[in-house]
Amino acid sequence: GAGVSQTPSNKVTEKGKYVELRCDPISGHTALYWYRQSLGQGPEFLIYFQGTGAADDSGLPNDRFFAVRPEGSVSTLKIQRTERGDSAVYLCASSLHFGGDVEGYTFGSGTRLTVV
Amino acid sequence: SQQGEEDPQALSIQEGENATMNCSYKTSINNLQWYRQNSGRGLVHLILIRSNEREKHSGRLRVTLDTSKKSSSLLITASRAADTASYFCATPGQGGSEKLVFGKGMKLTVNP
């Protein structure tokens, strides 16, 4: 596609439920990143994929968070047993070059997750 | 943890004025990027400056980088109401990590 697509754009879920957030990167971009942004803060890194493999998952806050990218394109961020503190905007980005060098990252519009 | 820190945290100016925002960072970098975010959603990449560059221009944007002071500035000239947004600087993570580390951002309001 022309840009990075994230679905859903908004998700309200009850505490304790499981959610999946989807990211469809720009075609041909091998690098895919997930970030989380809380109100009034900058985005915080969660996980990075190069192709199908998670090259760096050091930002995942705990084992309730998991992400996959089985075919090296679409990625799904999965959150189990959601907590109110998980409420944030989850941003996905992709890039063609190593570390977003040259042209930077292209971000999607994000998924606003609200846990009630 | 966040490496870049923008200053000021908020700025309000009149249309036509210039806006300058500063970013300080802590560790050695090979590039620094600036992003804009409207309404708390997707970020838009504005400009990337490499560690061997001191100044870079893109349209009404001018970015400087001083690696000795570990700081960068973003200047928006002849501001427009449409420039109202939050602006973030971002640097690569430590050890050549792939991830970008963002500052808390600076809220710019351009009044018509």
Short mmCIF file of C-alpha atoms in Angstrom, two decimals:
data_model
loop_
_atom_site.label_atom_id
_atom_site.label_comp_id
_atom_site.label_asym_id
_atom_site.label_seq_id
_atom_site.Cartn_x
_atom_site.Cartn_y
_atom_site.Cartn_z
CA GLY A 1 0.00 0.00 0.00
CA ALA A 2 0.89 3.65 -0.13
CA GLY A 3 1.44 3.98 3.58
CA VAL A 4 1.57 2.05 6.83
CA SER A 5 -1.90 0.85 7.75
CA GLN A 6 -2.95 0.08 11.30
CA THR A 7 -6.19 -1.52 12.37
CA PRO A 8 -8.31 -0.96 14.27
CA SER A 9 -7.87 2.78 14.70
CA ASN A 10 -9.56 2.60 18.08
CA LYS A 11 -10.08 -0.31 20.42
CA VAL A 12 -11.91 -0.32 23.74
CA THR A 13 -11.58 -3.48 25.77
CA GLU A 14 -12.32 -4.64 29.27
CA LYS A 15 -9.59 -5.27 31.77
CA GLY A 16 -8.36 -8.84 31.53
CA LYS A 17 -9.28 -9.32 27.87
CA TYR A 18 -6.98 -10.25 25.00
CA VAL A 19 -6.41 -7.84 22.10
CA GLU A 20 -4.66 -7.96 18.76
CA LEU A 21 -3.43 -4.91 16.91
CA ARG A 22 -2.51 -5.18 13.26
CA CYS A 23 0.10 -3.36 11.19
CA ASP A 24 0.44 -3.53 7.42
CA PRO A 25 3.76 -1.91 6.43
CA ILE A 26 4.76 -0.34 3.17
CA SER A 27 5.34 -3.02 0.56
CA GLY A 28 9.01 -3.90 0.36
CA HIS A 29 9.96 -2.46 3.74
CA THR A 30 11.79 -5.20 5.58
CA ALA A 31 12.10 -3.37 8.90
CA LEU A 32 9.00 -3.00 11.08
CA TYR A 33 8.77 -1.35 14.48
CA TRP A 34 6.18 -1.12 17.22
CA TYR A 35 6.07 1.82 19.59
CA ARG A 36 3.74 2.80 22.41
CA GLN A 37 2.88 6.39 23.22
CA SER A 38 1.24 7.50 26.41
CA LEU A 39 -0.45 10.87 26.72
CA GLY A 40 2.04 13.73 26.79
CA GLN A 41 5.01 11.48 26.15
CA GLY A 42 7.14 10.56 23.17
CA PRO A 43 6.85 7.15 21.55
CA GLU A 44 8.60 4.36 23.41
CA PHE A 45 10.13 1.44 21.57
CA LEU A 46 8.55 -1.98 22.00
CA ILE A 47 9.92 -4.35 19.36
CA TYR A 48 11.65 -4.38 15.99
CA PHE A 49 11.45 -6.94 13.18
CA GLN A 50 13.89 -7.42 10.36
CA GLY A 51 12.05 -9.72 7.99
CA THR A 52 10.20 -12.37 9.95
CA GLY A 53 12.38 -12.38 13.02
CA ALA A 54 12.15 -10.16 16.07
CA ALA A 55 15.61 -8.60 16.07
CA ASP A 56 15.08 -6.60 19.25
CA ASP A 57 12.20 -7.08 21.68
CA SER A 58 13.86 -5.34 24.59
CA GLY A 59 11.08 -2.76 24.85
CA LEU A 60 8.24 -5.19 25.52
CA PRO A 61 7.19 -4.36 29.09
CA ASN A 62 6.37 -7.91 30.20
CA ASP A 63 5.37 -11.34 28.96
CA ARG A 64 1.77 -10.25 28.37
CA PHE A 65 3.01 -8.53 25.22
CA PHE A 66 3.97 -10.50 22.13
CA ALA A 67 4.34 -9.67 18.46
CA VAL A 68 4.65 -11.74 15.31
CA ARG A 69 5.42 -11.17 11.67
CA PRO A 70 5.11 -14.65 10.16
CA GLU A 71 5.56 -13.79 6.49
CA GLY A 72 7.77 -10.75 6.81
CA SER A 73 5.01 -8.31 5.98
CA VAL A 74 1.95 -7.84 8.22
CA SER A 75 2.64 -7.80 11.95
CA THR A 76 0.32 -8.38 14.88
CA LEU A 77 0.92 -7.06 18.38
CA LYS A 78 -0.83 -9.23 20.94
CA ILE A 79 -1.62 -8.20 24.49
CA GLN A 80 -2.92 -10.75 26.96
CA ARG A 81 -4.80 -10.04 30.20
CA THR A 82 -4.97 -6.32 29.44
CA GLU A 83 -4.57 -3.83 32.27
CA ARG A 84 -5.70 -0.22 32.50
CA GLY A 85 -2.05 0.83 32.31
CA ASP A 86 -1.85 -0.63 28.81
CA SER A 87 -4.06 2.19 27.55
CA ALA A 88 -2.04 4.16 25.01
CA VAL A 89 -1.64 4.77 21.30
CA TYR A 90 0.24 1.91 19.68
CA LEU A 91 2.23 3.05 16.68
CA CYS A 92 3.72 0.93 13.94
CA ALA A 93 6.46 2.10 11.59
CA SER A 94 8.38 0.61 8.72
CA SER A 95 11.55 1.52 6.89
CA LEU A 96 13.50 0.38 3.89
CA HIS A 97 16.94 1.11 5.18
CA PHE A 98 18.88 0.00 8.19
CA GLY A 99 17.74 1.94 11.25
CA GLY A 100 15.53 4.22 9.21
CA ASP A 101 18.67 5.81 7.83
CA VAL A 102 18.36 7.96 4.72
CA GLU A 103 14.64 8.48 4.79
CA GLY A 104 13.54 7.86 8.35
CA TYR A 105 10.58 5.77 9.39
CA THR A 106 7.09 5.88 7.95
CA PHE A 107 4.54 5.66 10.75
CA GLY A 108 0.97 4.49 10.66
CA SER A 109 -1.82 6.51 12.29
CA GLY A 110 -1.77 4.26 15.31
CA THR A 111 -4.30 2.27 17.30
CA ARG A 112 -5.71 4.00 20.36
CA LEU A 113 -6.22 1.27 22.94
CA THR A 114 -8.42 2.00 25.94
CA VAL A 115 -8.70 -0.58 28.68
CA VAL A 116 -11.71 0.00 30.95
CA SER B 1 14.43 5.59 28.66
CA GLN B 2 14.30 8.72 26.56
CA GLN B 3 17.51 10.19 25.26
CA GLY B 4 16.42 13.28 23.40
CA GLU B 5 14.89 16.12 25.29
CA GLU B 6 13.19 18.99 23.48
CA ASP B 7 13.24 22.53 24.72
CA PRO B 8 11.00 24.45 25.17
CA GLN B 9 8.21 22.00 25.94
CA ALA B 10 5.63 24.37 24.51
CA LEU B 11 5.81 27.38 22.24
CA SER B 12 3.09 29.72 21.02
CA ILE B 13 3.81 32.16 18.20
CA GLN B 14 2.02 34.22 15.58
CA GLU B 15 1.75 33.20 11.98
CA GLY B 16 4.73 34.42 9.99
CA GLU B 17 7.14 34.26 12.91
CA ASN B 18 9.99 31.79 13.13
CA ALA B 19 9.92 28.90 15.61
CA THR B 20 13.04 27.36 17.07
CA MET B 21 13.10 24.22 19.13
CA ASN B 22 16.11 22.53 20.63
CA CYS B 23 17.00 18.94 21.36
CA SER B 24 19.70 17.64 23.67
CA TYR B 25 20.83 14.05 23.77
CA LYS B 26 23.19 12.03 25.91
CA THR B 27 25.21 9.51 23.93
CA SER B 28 27.15 9.52 20.67
CA ILE B 29 24.96 9.21 17.61
CA ASN B 30 25.35 8.68 13.89
CA ASN B 31 22.21 10.57 12.98
CA LEU B 32 19.37 12.58 14.50
CA GLN B 33 15.85 12.79 13.13
CA TRP B 34 12.99 15.21 13.62
CA TYR B 35 9.34 14.18 13.42
CA ARG B 36 6.02 16.03 13.56
CA GLN B 37 2.83 14.67 15.08
CA ASN B 38 -0.63 16.06 14.62
CA SER B 39 -3.43 15.30 17.07
CA GLY B 40 -1.51 12.60 18.92
CA ARG B 41 -1.56 10.10 16.09
CA GLY B 42 0.94 9.13 13.38
CA LEU B 43 4.33 10.80 13.19
CA VAL B 44 5.67 12.31 10.00
CA HIS B 45 9.38 12.25 9.30
CA LEU B 46 10.67 15.77 8.64
CA ILE B 47 14.42 15.59 8.27
CA LEU B 48 17.46 13.47 9.13
CA ILE B 49 20.87 14.95 9.82
CA ARG B 50 23.99 12.82 10.04
CA SER B 51 26.73 13.18 12.59
CA ASN B 52 29.15 14.52 9.95
CA GLU B 53 26.71 17.26 8.93
CA ARG B 54 26.36 20.58 10.73
CA GLU B 55 23.34 22.02 8.98
CA LYS B 56 20.61 20.83 6.66
CA HIS B 57 17.68 22.53 4.94
CA SER B 58 14.37 21.26 3.68
CA GLY B 59 11.89 23.87 2.49
CA ARG B 60 11.10 26.10 5.48
CA LEU B 61 12.97 23.79 7.84
CA ARG B 62 16.55 24.25 8.96
CA VAL B 63 18.22 21.75 11.23
CA THR B 64 21.58 22.12 12.92
CA LEU B 65 23.62 19.55 14.78
CA ASP B 66 26.41 20.21 17.25
CA THR B 67 27.92 16.88 18.24
CA SER B 68 30.34 18.51 20.69
CA LYS B 69 27.40 19.87 22.67
CA LYS B 70 25.17 16.89 21.90
CA SER B 71 22.42 19.18 20.71
CA SER B 72 20.32 19.90 17.66
CA SER B 73 17.93 22.66 16.73
CA LEU B 74 14.97 22.77 14.38
CA LEU B 75 14.01 26.13 12.90
CA ILE B 76 10.72 26.61 11.11
CA THR B 77 10.68 29.86 9.18
CA ALA B 78 7.62 31.89 8.22
CA SER B 79 5.37 29.67 10.32
CA ARG B 80 1.81 28.85 9.30
CA ALA B 81 -1.21 27.78 11.32
CA ALA B 82 -0.82 24.34 9.71
CA ASP B 83 2.56 23.99 11.46
CA THR B 84 0.69 23.62 14.75
CA ALA B 85 1.72 20.19 16.00
CA SER B 86 4.04 18.38 18.38
CA TYR B 87 7.64 18.01 17.30
CA PHE B 88 9.99 15.25 18.39
CA CYS B 89 13.66 14.63 18.00
CA ALA B 90 14.81 11.02 17.81
CA THR B 91 18.19 9.35 17.98
CA PRO B 92 19.31 5.76 17.49
CA GLY B 93 19.44 3.59 20.59
CA GLN B 94 22.71 2.87 22.30
CA GLY B 95 25.23 0.51 20.75
CA GLY B 96 24.01 1.05 17.22
CA SER B 97 20.60 -0.32 18.06
CA GLU B 98 17.97 -0.26 15.35
CA LYS B 99 15.41 1.43 17.51
CA LEU B 100 14.84 5.17 17.70
CA VAL B 101 14.66 6.86 21.06
CA PHE B 102 12.29 9.83 21.12
CA GLY B 103 12.15 12.85 23.35
CA LYS B 104 8.96 13.95 25.10
CA GLY B 105 8.19 16.39 22.34
CA MET B 106 7.48 20.07 22.00
CA LYS B 107 4.02 21.47 21.39
CA LEU B 108 4.04 24.29 18.85
CA THR B 109 0.97 26.48 18.44
CA VAL B 110 0.91 28.92 15.54
CA ASN B 111 -1.86 31.47 15.93
CA PRO B 112 -3.43 32.89 12.78
#
